[in-house]
Tab-separated table of C-alpha atoms in Angstrom:
chain	number	residue	atom	x	y	z
H	92	MET	CA	28.843	-313.990	88.006
H	93	THR	CA	25.225	-313.977	87.491
H	94	LYS	CA	23.257	-316.920	88.464
H	95	ASN	CA	20.193	-317.888	86.604
H	96	TYR	CA	16.936	-319.671	87.998
H	97	ASP	CA	13.191	-320.272	86.868
H	98	LEU	CA	12.246	-318.800	90.074
H	99	ILE	CA	13.606	-316.466	92.953
H	100	VAL	CA	11.740	-316.389	96.269
H	101	LEU	CA	12.410	-313.467	98.623
H	102	GLY	CA	11.871	-314.673	102.106
H	103	SER	CA	11.862	-318.253	103.678
H	104	GLY	CA	9.111	-317.858	106.082
H	105	PRO	CA	5.930	-320.340	105.930
H	106	GLY	CA	4.947	-318.675	102.736
H	107	GLY	CA	8.470	-318.438	100.949
H	108	TYR	CA	9.933	-321.825	101.960
H	109	VAL	CA	6.677	-323.741	100.912
H	110	ALA	CA	6.476	-321.981	97.693
H	111	ALA	CA	10.087	-322.821	96.888
H	112	ILE	CA	9.467	-326.533	97.837
H	113	ARG	CA	6.437	-326.860	95.531
H	114	ALA	CA	8.185	-325.060	92.697
H	115	SER	CA	11.180	-327.453	93.056
H	116	GLN	CA	8.612	-330.313	92.947
H	117	LEU	CA	7.273	-329.037	89.889
H	118	GLY	CA	10.630	-328.888	88.201
H	119	LEU	CA	11.562	-325.337	88.650
H	120	LYS	CA	15.215	-324.376	89.302
H	121	THR	CA	14.553	-322.353	92.370
H	122	ALA	CA	16.674	-319.957	94.732
H	123	ILE	CA	15.433	-318.770	98.048
H	124	VAL	CA	16.979	-315.428	99.482
H	125	GLU	CA	16.913	-315.037	103.418
H	126	ARG	CA	18.322	-312.182	105.491
H	127	GLU	CA	18.190	-313.762	108.855
H	128	ASN	CA	16.820	-317.157	109.713
H	129	LEU	CA	15.286	-320.018	107.567
H	130	GLY	CA	11.804	-320.439	108.597
H	131	GLY	CA	11.200	-316.864	108.839
H	132	ILE	CA	9.522	-314.917	111.787
H	133	CYS	CA	6.874	-317.524	112.268
H	134	LEU	CA	9.227	-320.437	112.922
H	135	ASN	CA	11.875	-318.668	114.638
H	136	TRP	CA	10.099	-315.763	116.518
H	137	GLY	CA	6.426	-316.345	116.084
H	138	CYS	CA	3.797	-319.216	115.704
H	139	ILE	CA	6.072	-322.102	116.904
H	140	PRO	CA	8.207	-320.607	119.809
H	141	THR	CA	5.298	-318.953	121.300
H	142	LYS	CA	3.350	-322.273	121.419
H	143	ALA	CA	6.324	-323.671	123.188
H	144	LEU	CA	5.907	-320.970	125.837
H	145	LEU	CA	2.098	-321.279	126.153
H	146	ARG	CA	2.734	-325.125	126.677
H	147	SER	CA	4.970	-324.462	129.505
H	148	ALA	CA	2.445	-322.099	130.932
H	149	GLU	CA	-0.473	-324.469	130.545
H	150	ILE	CA	1.427	-327.214	132.301
H	151	PHE	CA	2.235	-324.821	135.230
H	152	HIS	CA	-1.325	-323.924	135.368
H	153	ASN	CA	-2.471	-327.515	135.689
H	154	MET	CA	0.183	-328.401	138.055
H	155	LYS	CA	-1.316	-325.707	140.459
H	156	HIS	CA	-4.639	-327.395	139.860
H	157	ALA	CA	-3.483	-330.780	140.794
H	158	ALA	CA	-5.488	-331.428	143.606
H	159	ASP	CA	-8.625	-331.077	141.109
H	160	TYR	CA	-7.412	-334.410	139.585
H	161	GLY	CA	-6.782	-336.128	142.755
H	162	LEU	CA	-3.152	-335.474	142.607
H	163	ALA	CA	-0.599	-333.786	144.933
H	164	ALA	CA	2.173	-331.374	143.842
H	165	GLU	CA	4.162	-329.392	146.493
H	166	LYS	CA	6.488	-326.401	145.906
H	167	ILE	CA	5.460	-325.643	142.664
H	168	SER	CA	7.562	-323.028	140.922
H	169	ALA	CA	8.576	-321.896	137.428
H	170	ASP	CA	12.031	-321.137	135.867
H	171	LEU	CA	11.415	-318.452	133.180
H	172	ASP	CA	15.017	-318.802	131.868
H	173	ALA	CA	14.304	-322.635	131.335
H	174	VAL	CA	10.980	-321.995	129.841
H	175	VAL	CA	12.685	-319.624	127.118
H	176	LYS	CA	15.597	-322.004	126.768
H	177	ARG	CA	13.059	-324.661	125.717
H	178	SER	CA	11.302	-322.504	123.358
H	179	ARG	CA	14.307	-321.425	121.636
H	180	GLY	CA	15.346	-325.131	121.451
H	181	VAL	CA	12.181	-326.075	119.581
H	182	ALA	CA	12.713	-323.034	117.108
H	183	ASN	CA	16.147	-324.113	116.408
H	184	GLN	CA	14.836	-327.520	115.760
H	185	LEU	CA	12.515	-326.673	113.271
H	186	ASN	CA	15.167	-324.115	111.708
H	187	LYS	CA	17.307	-327.137	111.237
H	188	GLY	CA	14.448	-328.939	109.589
H	189	VAL	CA	13.785	-326.194	106.956
H	190	THR	CA	17.436	-326.321	105.930
H	191	GLY	CA	17.229	-330.043	105.430
H	192	LEU	CA	14.187	-329.636	103.163
H	193	MET	CA	15.877	-327.035	101.215
H	194	LYS	CA	18.806	-329.432	100.719
H	195	LYS	CA	16.272	-332.244	99.905
H	196	ASN	CA	14.663	-330.328	97.312
H	197	LYS	CA	17.756	-329.026	95.605
H	198	ILE	CA	16.858	-325.294	96.415
H	199	ASP	CA	19.856	-322.808	96.373
H	200	VAL	CA	19.809	-320.855	99.717
H	201	ILE	CA	21.398	-317.317	99.520
H	202	MET	CA	21.560	-315.604	102.954
H	203	GLY	CA	21.567	-311.876	102.671
H	204	ASP	CA	19.626	-308.875	101.767
H	205	GLY	CA	17.685	-309.096	98.612
H	206	LYS	CA	16.403	-306.291	96.182
H	207	ILE	CA	14.629	-306.521	92.935
H	208	ILE	CA	16.573	-304.055	90.678
H	209	GLU	CA	14.786	-304.589	87.708
H	210	LYS	CA	12.098	-307.048	86.222
H	211	GLY	CA	13.492	-310.378	86.440
H	212	LYS	CA	16.867	-309.553	88.298
H	213	VAL	CA	17.600	-309.531	92.101
H	214	ALA	CA	20.737	-308.220	93.849
H	215	VAL	CA	21.744	-309.634	97.019
H	216	LYS	CA	24.155	-308.382	99.700
H	217	THR	CA	25.666	-311.363	101.322
H	218	GLU	CA	28.642	-311.593	104.110
H	219	LYS	CA	31.051	-312.410	101.059
H	220	GLY	CA	29.962	-309.756	98.675
H	221	ASP	CA	27.212	-308.876	96.127
H	222	GLU	CA	25.420	-311.478	94.128
H	223	GLU	CA	23.191	-311.016	91.099
H	224	LEU	CA	20.357	-313.522	90.387
H	225	THR	CA	17.906	-313.739	87.466
H	226	ALA	CA	14.784	-315.349	87.039
H	227	LYS	CA	11.540	-315.202	84.836
H	228	ASN	CA	9.519	-315.171	88.063
H	229	ILE	CA	9.950	-313.678	91.393
H	230	ILE	CA	7.783	-314.271	94.508
H	231	ILE	CA	7.997	-311.721	97.368
H	232	ALA	CA	7.511	-313.250	100.526
H	233	THR	CA	9.356	-310.933	103.028
H	234	GLY	CA	6.678	-310.814	105.706
H	235	ALA	CA	5.889	-308.081	108.176
H	236	ARG	CA	7.331	-306.730	111.481
H	237	ALA	CA	5.648	-305.464	114.720
H	238	ARG	CA	4.116	-301.945	114.346
H	239	ASP	CA	5.398	-299.243	116.665
H	240	LEU	CA	3.363	-296.661	118.616
H	241	PRO	CA	5.021	-293.285	117.977
H	242	PHE	CA	5.151	-292.703	121.981
H	243	ALA	CA	6.053	-296.156	122.732
H	244	LYS	CA	9.354	-297.305	120.810
H	245	ALA	CA	10.342	-300.592	121.826
H	246	ASP	CA	13.655	-300.642	123.799
H	247	GLY	CA	13.826	-304.485	124.878
H	248	LYS	CA	13.920	-303.482	128.601
H	249	ARG	CA	10.713	-301.954	129.416
H	250	ILE	CA	8.789	-301.746	126.273
H	251	TRP	CA	8.784	-304.851	124.358
H	252	THR	CA	7.327	-306.139	120.870
H	253	TYR	CA	6.563	-309.870	120.623
H	254	ARG	CA	10.197	-310.600	119.791
H	255	HIS	CA	11.232	-309.300	123.319
H	256	ALA	CA	8.508	-310.886	125.011
H	257	MET	CA	9.523	-314.163	123.709
H	258	THR	CA	13.318	-313.743	125.334
H	259	PRO	CA	12.471	-311.438	128.390
H	260	PRO	CA	15.440	-310.134	130.372
H	261	GLU	CA	13.182	-310.579	133.519
H	262	MET	CA	9.797	-311.855	134.667
H	263	PRO	CA	7.448	-308.745	134.586
H	264	LYS	CA	5.594	-308.200	137.666
H	265	LYS	CA	3.079	-305.993	136.583
H	266	LEU	CA	2.688	-305.918	132.677
H	267	LEU	CA	0.636	-303.853	130.313
H	268	VAL	CA	-0.426	-305.245	127.020
H	269	ILE	CA	-1.468	-302.919	124.596
H	270	GLY	CA	-3.764	-304.499	121.916
H	271	SER	CA	-5.958	-307.592	122.192
H	272	GLY	CA	-5.487	-309.313	118.929
H	273	ALA	CA	-4.046	-312.994	118.993
H	274	ILE	CA	-0.341	-311.944	119.565
H	275	GLY	CA	-1.664	-309.491	122.592
H	276	ILE	CA	-3.842	-312.099	124.007
H	277	GLU	CA	-1.492	-314.929	123.791
H	278	PHE	CA	1.248	-313.058	125.766
H	279	ALA	CA	-1.284	-311.656	128.160
H	280	SER	CA	-2.297	-315.332	128.867
H	281	PHE	CA	1.264	-316.562	129.191
H	282	TYR	CA	2.507	-314.089	131.500
H	283	ASN	CA	-0.740	-314.164	133.377
H	284	ASP	CA	-0.372	-318.141	134.062
H	285	MET	CA	3.267	-317.573	134.830
H	286	GLY	CA	2.370	-315.175	137.659
H	287	ALA	CA	2.418	-311.601	136.532
H	288	ASP	CA	-0.154	-308.783	137.071
H	289	VAL	CA	-1.549	-308.347	133.558
H	290	THR	CA	-3.677	-305.557	132.428
H	291	VAL	CA	-4.816	-305.635	128.642
H	292	VAL	CA	-6.093	-302.253	126.929
H	293	GLU	CA	-7.999	-302.474	123.756
H	294	MET	CA	-9.311	-299.509	121.912
H	295	MET	CA	-12.259	-301.446	120.384
H	296	ASP	CA	-15.301	-302.067	122.452
H	297	ARG	CA	-14.516	-305.631	123.076
H	298	ILE	CA	-11.185	-308.104	122.930
H	299	VAL	CA	-10.280	-310.265	120.095
H	300	PRO	CA	-12.834	-308.049	118.030
H	301	VAL	CA	-12.244	-310.073	114.789
H	302	GLU	CA	-14.103	-312.885	116.466
H	303	ASP	CA	-17.640	-313.526	116.942
H	304	GLU	CA	-19.077	-311.171	119.858
H	305	GLU	CA	-20.188	-314.167	122.183
H	306	ILE	CA	-16.667	-315.598	121.824
H	307	SER	CA	-15.180	-311.775	122.956
H	308	LYS	CA	-17.568	-311.626	125.791
H	309	PHE	CA	-16.951	-315.145	127.020
H	310	LEU	CA	-13.141	-314.727	126.780
H	311	GLU	CA	-13.243	-311.467	128.723
H	312	LYS	CA	-15.213	-312.950	131.424
H	313	SER	CA	-12.803	-315.869	131.757
H	314	LEU	CA	-9.762	-313.820	131.714
H	315	LYS	CA	-11.065	-311.539	134.301
H	316	LYS	CA	-11.799	-314.652	136.411
H	317	GLN	CA	-8.129	-315.620	135.881
H	318	GLY	CA	-7.221	-312.319	137.606
H	319	MET	CA	-6.590	-310.051	134.517
H	320	THR	CA	-7.675	-306.507	134.110
H	321	ILE	CA	-9.425	-305.819	130.828
H	322	MET	CA	-9.929	-302.280	129.604
H	323	THR	CA	-11.885	-302.015	126.479
H	324	GLY	CA	-12.933	-299.225	124.555
H	325	ALA	CA	-9.711	-297.346	126.057
H	326	GLY	CA	-6.644	-296.192	124.732
H	327	VAL	CA	-3.004	-295.333	125.971
H	328	LYS	CA	-2.140	-291.661	125.545
H	329	SER	CA	1.420	-291.622	126.729
H	330	ILE	CA	4.166	-293.923	128.182
H	331	GLU	CA	7.126	-292.858	130.274
H	332	THR	CA	9.963	-295.092	131.092
H	333	THR	CA	11.095	-294.689	134.892
H	334	ALA	CA	13.655	-296.154	136.752
H	335	LYS	CA	11.447	-298.840	138.094
H	336	GLY	CA	9.225	-299.443	135.027
H	337	VAL	CA	6.953	-297.411	132.946
H	338	LYS	CA	4.293	-294.882	133.599
H	339	ALA	CA	1.276	-294.879	131.294
H	340	GLU	CA	-1.622	-292.559	130.814
H	341	ILE	CA	-4.731	-294.486	130.047
H	342	GLU	CA	-8.046	-292.992	128.936
H	343	ASP	CA	-10.921	-295.345	129.755
H	344	ASN	CA	-14.215	-295.983	127.858
H	345	LYS	CA	-15.761	-292.953	129.688
H	346	GLY	CA	-13.032	-290.295	128.516
H	347	LYS	CA	-11.217	-290.527	132.046
H	348	LYS	CA	-7.591	-290.263	132.060
H	349	ALA	CA	-5.402	-291.689	134.866
H	350	SER	CA	-1.866	-292.653	135.354
H	351	HIS	CA	-0.813	-296.275	135.880
H	352	ASP	CA	2.563	-297.903	136.851
H	353	PHE	CA	3.762	-300.986	135.259
H	354	THR	CA	7.141	-302.738	135.142
H	355	HIS	CA	7.038	-303.617	131.426
H	356	VAL	CA	4.817	-303.059	128.346
H	357	ILE	CA	4.087	-305.428	125.401
H	358	VAL	CA	2.832	-303.426	122.244
H	359	ALA	CA	0.814	-305.646	120.055
H	360	VAL	CA	-0.967	-303.132	117.776
H	361	GLY	CA	-0.698	-304.826	114.631
H	362	ILE	CA	1.804	-305.283	111.955
H	363	GLN	CA	3.310	-303.436	108.995
H	364	PRO	CA	4.872	-305.253	105.834
H	365	ASN	CA	8.385	-305.508	104.948
H	366	VAL	CA	8.357	-303.537	101.683
H	367	GLU	CA	10.822	-300.715	102.016
H	368	THR	CA	13.956	-302.314	100.637
H	369	VAL	CA	12.488	-304.759	98.226
H	370	GLY	CA	12.436	-302.336	95.270
H	371	LEU	CA	8.735	-301.840	94.824
H	372	ASP	CA	8.782	-298.186	93.966
H	373	GLU	CA	11.232	-298.819	91.234
H	374	LEU	CA	9.236	-301.539	89.622
H	375	GLY	CA	5.975	-299.835	90.168
H	376	ILE	CA	4.378	-302.507	92.268
H	377	GLU	CA	0.988	-301.180	93.635
H	378	PRO	CA	0.596	-301.208	97.460
H	379	ASP	CA	-2.897	-300.851	99.038
H	380	GLU	CA	-3.929	-298.244	101.558
H	381	ARG	CA	-1.966	-299.967	104.594
H	382	PHE	CA	1.155	-300.261	102.175
H	383	HIS	CA	0.424	-304.414	101.877
H	384	ILE	CA	1.242	-305.254	98.279
H	385	LYS	CA	-1.909	-305.918	95.985
H	386	THR	CA	-2.286	-309.175	94.428
H	387	ASP	CA	-4.867	-311.122	92.373
H	388	ALA	CA	-6.511	-314.573	93.168
H	389	MET	CA	-3.263	-316.332	91.826
H	390	CYS	CA	-0.947	-314.017	93.804
H	391	ARG	CA	0.223	-311.960	90.946
H	392	THR	CA	1.231	-308.428	91.491
H	393	ASN	CA	0.434	-305.860	88.713
H	394	ILE	CA	3.809	-306.510	87.121
H	395	ASP	CA	4.255	-309.406	85.111
H	396	GLY	CA	6.409	-312.163	86.659
H	397	ILE	CA	6.351	-310.942	89.878
H	398	TYR	CA	3.983	-312.482	92.841
H	399	ALA	CA	3.678	-311.762	96.404
H	400	ILE	CA	2.408	-314.010	99.380
H	401	GLY	CA	1.853	-313.931	103.026
H	402	ASP	CA	1.995	-311.045	105.429
H	403	VAL	CA	3.412	-308.614	102.897
H	404	THR	CA	0.124	-308.909	101.165
H	405	GLY	CA	-3.511	-308.526	102.499
H	406	GLY	CA	-5.064	-310.017	105.327
H	407	PRO	CA	-5.839	-312.427	107.211
H	408	TRP	CA	-2.180	-312.352	108.248
H	409	LEU	CA	-1.708	-315.965	109.094
H	410	ALA	CA	1.071	-318.655	108.401
H	411	HIS	CA	-1.300	-321.219	107.125
H	412	LYS	CA	-2.435	-318.629	104.590
H	413	ALA	CA	0.942	-317.730	103.551
H	414	SER	CA	1.799	-321.456	102.719
H	415	HIS	CA	-1.069	-321.993	100.817
H	416	GLU	CA	-0.485	-318.870	98.728
H	417	GLY	CA	3.007	-320.024	98.289
H	418	VAL	CA	1.608	-323.353	96.728
H	419	ILE	CA	-1.072	-321.360	94.613
H	420	ALA	CA	1.893	-319.018	93.227
H	421	ALA	CA	4.265	-321.973	92.448
H	422	GLU	CA	1.722	-323.934	90.569
H	423	ALA	CA	0.568	-320.665	88.649
H	424	ILE	CA	4.374	-320.233	87.642
H	425	ALA	CA	4.769	-323.651	86.715
H	426	GLY	CA	1.661	-323.568	84.365
H	427	GLY	CA	-0.911	-325.166	86.406
H	428	HIS	CA	-4.180	-324.258	87.295
H	429	PRO	CA	-4.546	-323.912	91.130
H	430	HIS	CA	-7.787	-322.885	92.907
H	431	ALA	CA	-7.824	-319.708	94.091
H	432	MET	CA	-8.082	-319.206	97.884
H	433	ASP	CA	-11.413	-318.431	99.594
H	434	VAL	CA	-10.488	-316.295	102.537
H	435	ASN	CA	-13.755	-317.244	104.166
H	436	ASN	CA	-12.333	-320.823	104.376
H	437	ILE	CA	-9.207	-319.873	106.414
H	438	PRO	CA	-9.263	-320.805	110.008
H	439	GLY	CA	-7.981	-318.475	112.661
H	440	CYS	CA	-6.607	-319.749	116.057
H	441	THR	CA	-5.691	-317.797	119.125
H	442	TYR	CA	-3.659	-320.068	121.680
H	443	CYS	CA	-4.688	-318.284	124.807
H	444	HIS	CA	-6.437	-319.820	127.958
H	445	PRO	CA	-8.946	-320.898	127.049
H	446	GLN	CA	-8.255	-321.247	123.268
H	447	ILE	CA	-10.191	-319.623	120.524
H	448	ALA	CA	-10.630	-321.099	116.985
H	449	SER	CA	-13.045	-319.899	114.083
H	450	VAL	CA	-13.664	-319.933	110.424
H	451	GLY	CA	-16.102	-318.145	108.109
H	452	LEU	CA	-18.580	-315.552	109.114
H	453	THR	CA	-19.566	-314.463	112.692
H	454	GLU	CA	-23.174	-314.266	113.135
H	455	ALA	CA	-23.227	-310.404	112.887
H	456	LYS	CA	-21.369	-310.547	109.653
H	457	ALA	CA	-23.528	-313.186	108.007
H	458	LYS	CA	-26.623	-311.141	108.911
H	459	GLU	CA	-24.665	-308.048	107.385
H	460	ALA	CA	-24.303	-310.103	104.168
H	461	GLY	CA	-28.026	-310.560	103.787
H	462	HIS	CA	-28.183	-313.906	105.128
H	463	ASP	CA	-31.314	-315.193	107.326
H	464	VAL	CA	-29.391	-317.365	109.848
H	465	LYS	CA	-29.830	-320.449	112.150
H	466	VAL	CA	-27.526	-320.494	115.057
H	467	GLY	CA	-26.506	-323.193	117.189
H	468	ASN	CA	-24.614	-323.295	120.670
H	469	PHE	CA	-23.283	-326.173	122.802
H	470	PRO	CA	-21.473	-325.891	126.115
H	471	PHE	CA	-18.464	-327.843	127.012
H	472	ILE	CA	-20.230	-328.677	130.551
H	473	GLY	CA	-22.651	-330.705	128.318
H	474	ASN	CA	-19.834	-333.119	126.836
H	475	GLY	CA	-18.530	-336.104	128.657
H	476	LYS	CA	-14.919	-335.967	127.430
H	477	ALA	CA	-14.728	-332.290	128.615
H	478	ILE	CA	-15.996	-333.230	132.103
H	479	ALA	CA	-13.470	-335.788	132.425
H	480	LEU	CA	-10.623	-333.778	131.301
H	481	GLY	CA	-11.684	-331.123	133.956
H	482	GLU	CA	-12.153	-328.652	130.947
H	483	THR	CA	-15.768	-327.494	131.050
H	484	GLU	CA	-15.366	-323.933	130.259
H	485	GLY	CA	-16.274	-322.868	126.647
H	486	PHE	CA	-18.802	-323.578	124.111
H	487	ILE	CA	-19.175	-324.185	120.058
H	488	LYS	CA	-21.183	-322.007	117.978
H	489	THR	CA	-22.407	-322.806	114.477
H	490	VAL	CA	-23.773	-320.315	111.977
H	491	PHE	CA	-26.051	-321.557	108.924
H	492	ASP	CA	-27.992	-320.092	106.021
H	493	ALA	CA	-31.685	-320.705	106.986
H	494	LYS	CA	-32.684	-321.161	103.529
H	495	THR	CA	-30.185	-323.348	101.975
H	496	GLY	CA	-28.435	-324.939	105.110
H	497	GLU	CA	-25.016	-323.881	103.959
H	498	LEU	CA	-22.558	-323.677	106.789
H	499	LEU	CA	-21.708	-320.135	106.964
H	500	GLY	CA	-19.338	-320.029	110.042
H	501	ALA	CA	-18.276	-321.682	113.267
H	502	HIS	CA	-16.855	-320.282	116.453
H	503	MET	CA	-15.250	-322.066	119.332
H	504	ILE	CA	-13.708	-321.174	122.736
H	505	GLY	CA	-12.419	-323.813	125.011
H	506	ALA	CA	-9.877	-326.587	125.432
H	507	GLU	CA	-8.020	-327.783	122.203
H	508	VAL	CA	-10.532	-325.970	120.063
H	509	THR	CA	-7.661	-325.139	117.657
H	510	GLU	CA	-7.448	-328.937	117.008
H	511	LEU	CA	-11.256	-329.145	116.477
H	512	ILE	CA	-11.627	-326.132	113.945
H	513	GLN	CA	-10.321	-327.871	110.929
H	514	GLY	CA	-13.549	-330.376	110.962
H	515	TYR	CA	-15.656	-327.206	110.120
H	516	THR	CA	-13.080	-325.803	107.607
H	517	VAL	CA	-12.964	-329.192	105.739
H	518	GLY	CA	-16.768	-328.894	105.678
H	519	LYS	CA	-16.681	-325.116	104.374
H	520	THR	CA	-14.453	-326.099	101.740
H	521	LEU	CA	-16.494	-329.087	100.639
H	522	GLU	CA	-19.388	-326.563	100.797
H	523	THR	CA	-21.401	-328.902	103.115
H	524	THR	CA	-24.794	-328.208	104.568
H	525	GLU	CA	-26.292	-329.000	107.907
H	526	ALA	CA	-27.475	-332.531	106.298
H	527	GLU	CA	-24.081	-333.713	105.938
H	528	LEU	CA	-22.834	-332.750	109.273
H	529	MET	CA	-25.924	-334.120	111.072
H	530	ASN	CA	-25.439	-337.393	109.203
H	531	THR	CA	-21.695	-337.625	110.156
H	532	VAL	CA	-20.851	-340.127	112.919
H	533	PHE	CA	-18.783	-338.338	115.548
H	534	PRO	CA	-16.630	-340.897	118.034
H	535	HIS	CA	-17.440	-341.086	121.448
H	536	PRO	CA	-16.280	-339.916	123.894
H	537	THR	CA	-14.424	-337.024	122.215
H	538	LEU	CA	-14.649	-333.254	122.333
H	539	SER	CA	-15.699	-333.263	118.710
H	540	GLU	CA	-19.140	-334.525	119.731
H	541	MET	CA	-19.836	-330.844	120.649
H	542	MET	CA	-19.418	-329.883	117.079
H	543	HIS	CA	-22.473	-332.210	116.132
H	544	GLU	CA	-24.387	-331.005	119.121
H	545	SER	CA	-24.001	-327.501	117.919
H	546	VAL	CA	-25.106	-328.428	114.502
H	547	LEU	CA	-28.156	-330.125	116.082
H	548	ASP	CA	-28.922	-327.408	118.106
H	549	ALA	CA	-29.096	-324.954	115.167
H	550	TYR	CA	-32.220	-327.114	113.850
H	551	GLU	CA	-33.679	-327.691	117.384
H	552	ARG	CA	-32.513	-331.395	117.471
H	553	VAL	CA	-29.908	-331.116	120.056
H	554	LEU	CA	-29.473	-334.386	122.361
H	555	HIS	CA	-27.528	-333.486	125.278
H	556	MET	CA	-28.647	-330.151	126.469
């Protein structure tokens, strides 16, 4: 029997399930098709469980430095299995939460593999057999998966993707992380805090290369101080698994090749969209040069009635972008007039130690775009709350247009900056200038005062430095 809907959503990640909820709120009869777990990769194998792992590592790090706070902690140890068990428990709890939201919003959930077989029609292979769904509108939210290296296929034993790294069969003694984007650096930070000897190899000339250059340099210095080996401008040429681990040939930034031994490898060299089995070719949906689906400002593809959101589309590939796109698509389908997303107002967060957060243009990108800039910096060491917390490592940087005072970008590194960045994100969305930020009263004592001081510094009015 064919089931008829106003909207079918393929994929239940942070884009898909949010789109389904918003569509239901707007009165659309909605179905969501999911082949694995409600909540998608982010909730089950990405954003959330990795933060649970990193929280355990953070506490373990602080326990080892208890004496810095006038405390004593003896015979400190970590149980990796228990840490992973807690992480999986967090993911399972949130998975149940999404299940509850689907029921609350009267959204039909069909578990199985969905494929668009023609415009307005989806075939789903389920455990009980095939189902056919129809709808005037379809949202593709099938996400992405880890990109493999041709010579380093993940086996779950010695060569890991992020998914293997979240449920490791054992604690790595000597870990190679290939790639220094958010995923690579977060796992490098986690395993380093847990006691592994970590080496990070990045082909670009600096780690976290999408971030402001000052942030990259500061993070590299911090990670090296923590004991990591960082190799930039370098590449892994081959990997051979052995009885004891892996042997990797690495070419450094001077062109010199050398063989290195590791117990495990994490490959974190980007993602590729899940588009192969959705039915794009049959429909004539256009991909970009990296095979992500092309969309317009309202998340529409080139085929009427078919939308795409999240990691299956262009970057930045972030869960909160996917969720926002889900709302935009649902409202556009329902006949509303949603605001198009400005990618310059999407914050990015990396939960390494120390944390990184940013929004808008880097200083270099602002100058490339033709702006005359004013730049402010303020260090954590100048903030009373940071000193009281024992978290004096880091700084906050703001970039303004010198002529108009427009806030072009903000870049942070240090404790809890992933919680602070939203202040600047709201400011950018409201098209604020330095005047509004200067005249805003920031509470004392808080880390947020550094945001104020950074703005003041850009205009030579800094107070506490």
